[in-house]
XYZ file of C-alpha atoms in Angstrom:
95
model
C -22.396 5.656 -73.596
C -23.257 2.191 -72.203
C -20.998 -0.707 -71.188
C -20.838 -3.615 -73.821
C -22.655 -6.912 -73.278
C -20.680 -9.716 -71.941
C -21.045 -11.459 -75.506
C -19.008 -8.553 -76.891
C -16.061 -9.204 -74.454
C -15.491 -12.825 -75.152
C -12.785 -12.073 -77.811
C -10.668 -9.337 -76.636
C -7.679 -7.952 -78.832
C -4.267 -9.734 -78.236
C -3.764 -11.126 -74.604
C -6.049 -8.655 -72.784
C -8.197 -10.145 -70.077
C -11.581 -9.332 -68.691
C -11.470 -8.460 -64.900
C -13.720 -10.767 -62.754
C -16.175 -8.044 -62.258
C -16.475 -7.480 -65.914
C -16.081 -3.726 -65.594
C -12.437 -3.375 -67.026
C -9.922 -5.178 -69.295
C -6.162 -5.632 -68.240
C -2.962 -6.401 -69.598
C 0.420 -6.711 -68.161
C 3.600 -6.033 -70.288
C 7.223 -7.062 -69.369
C 10.016 -5.441 -71.260
C 13.933 -6.060 -71.255
C 14.438 -2.615 -69.561
C 12.966 0.542 -67.928
C 13.834 2.396 -71.068
C 11.762 0.287 -73.240
C 8.910 0.209 -70.657
C 9.153 4.211 -70.785
C 9.268 4.141 -74.267
C 6.066 2.022 -74.454
C 4.418 4.214 -72.038
C 5.177 7.208 -74.104
C 3.769 5.806 -77.065
C 0.611 4.785 -75.306
C 0.309 8.315 -73.933
C 0.232 9.747 -77.419
C -2.304 7.356 -78.707
C -4.460 7.975 -75.407
C -4.289 11.585 -75.871
C -5.077 11.248 -79.796
C -8.298 9.032 -78.825
C -9.229 11.231 -75.816
C -9.377 7.968 -73.703
C -6.887 7.412 -71.030
C -5.660 4.234 -69.289
C -5.323 3.637 -65.527
C -1.729 2.197 -65.411
C 1.411 1.752 -63.398
C 5.139 0.857 -63.997
C 7.633 -0.534 -62.011
C 11.064 -0.951 -63.697
C 10.387 -3.035 -66.657
C 6.754 -3.920 -65.999
C 3.659 -1.822 -67.186
C 0.086 -2.808 -65.937
C -2.700 -1.341 -67.893
C -6.468 -1.337 -67.074
C -9.026 0.117 -69.546
C -12.589 1.001 -68.302
C -15.120 3.866 -69.425
C -15.768 5.148 -65.780
C -18.823 7.315 -66.833
C -20.354 4.121 -68.553
C -19.368 1.997 -65.655
C -17.853 -0.659 -67.605
C -15.991 -1.561 -70.851
C -17.186 0.219 -73.943
C -16.021 0.133 -77.597
C -13.616 2.836 -76.800
C -11.596 0.484 -74.505
C -11.523 -2.027 -76.993
C -10.178 0.370 -79.646
C -7.381 1.673 -77.559
C -6.533 -1.960 -76.315
C -6.414 -2.926 -80.147
C -4.174 -0.031 -80.790
C -1.887 -0.771 -78.218
C -1.983 -4.402 -79.305
C -1.087 -3.334 -82.783
C 2.494 -2.053 -81.458
C 4.730 -4.170 -83.742
C 7.589 -4.402 -80.971
C 5.101 -4.859 -77.928
C 5.825 -8.364 -76.164
C 2.801 -10.442 -75.671
């Protein structure tokens, strides 16, 4: 698996952004409560497990930061874009 060329990273799903080093994509989410943030993380965990591709993430109260990168490829691959799109497709997720 090889990283995607920069030309394929110009149109990322939703409000995902490309890291300055072009080796990962990132999104920060803010929810009304900790319970909403935790519920979101639970949904993402189930998606990630199903897709066998797990995010780097952190949670502080109502905020969730997610970074996606395919470490063995050394950058962003189609697997990262697919998981980002699946997360973006959650109807109730704020952008």
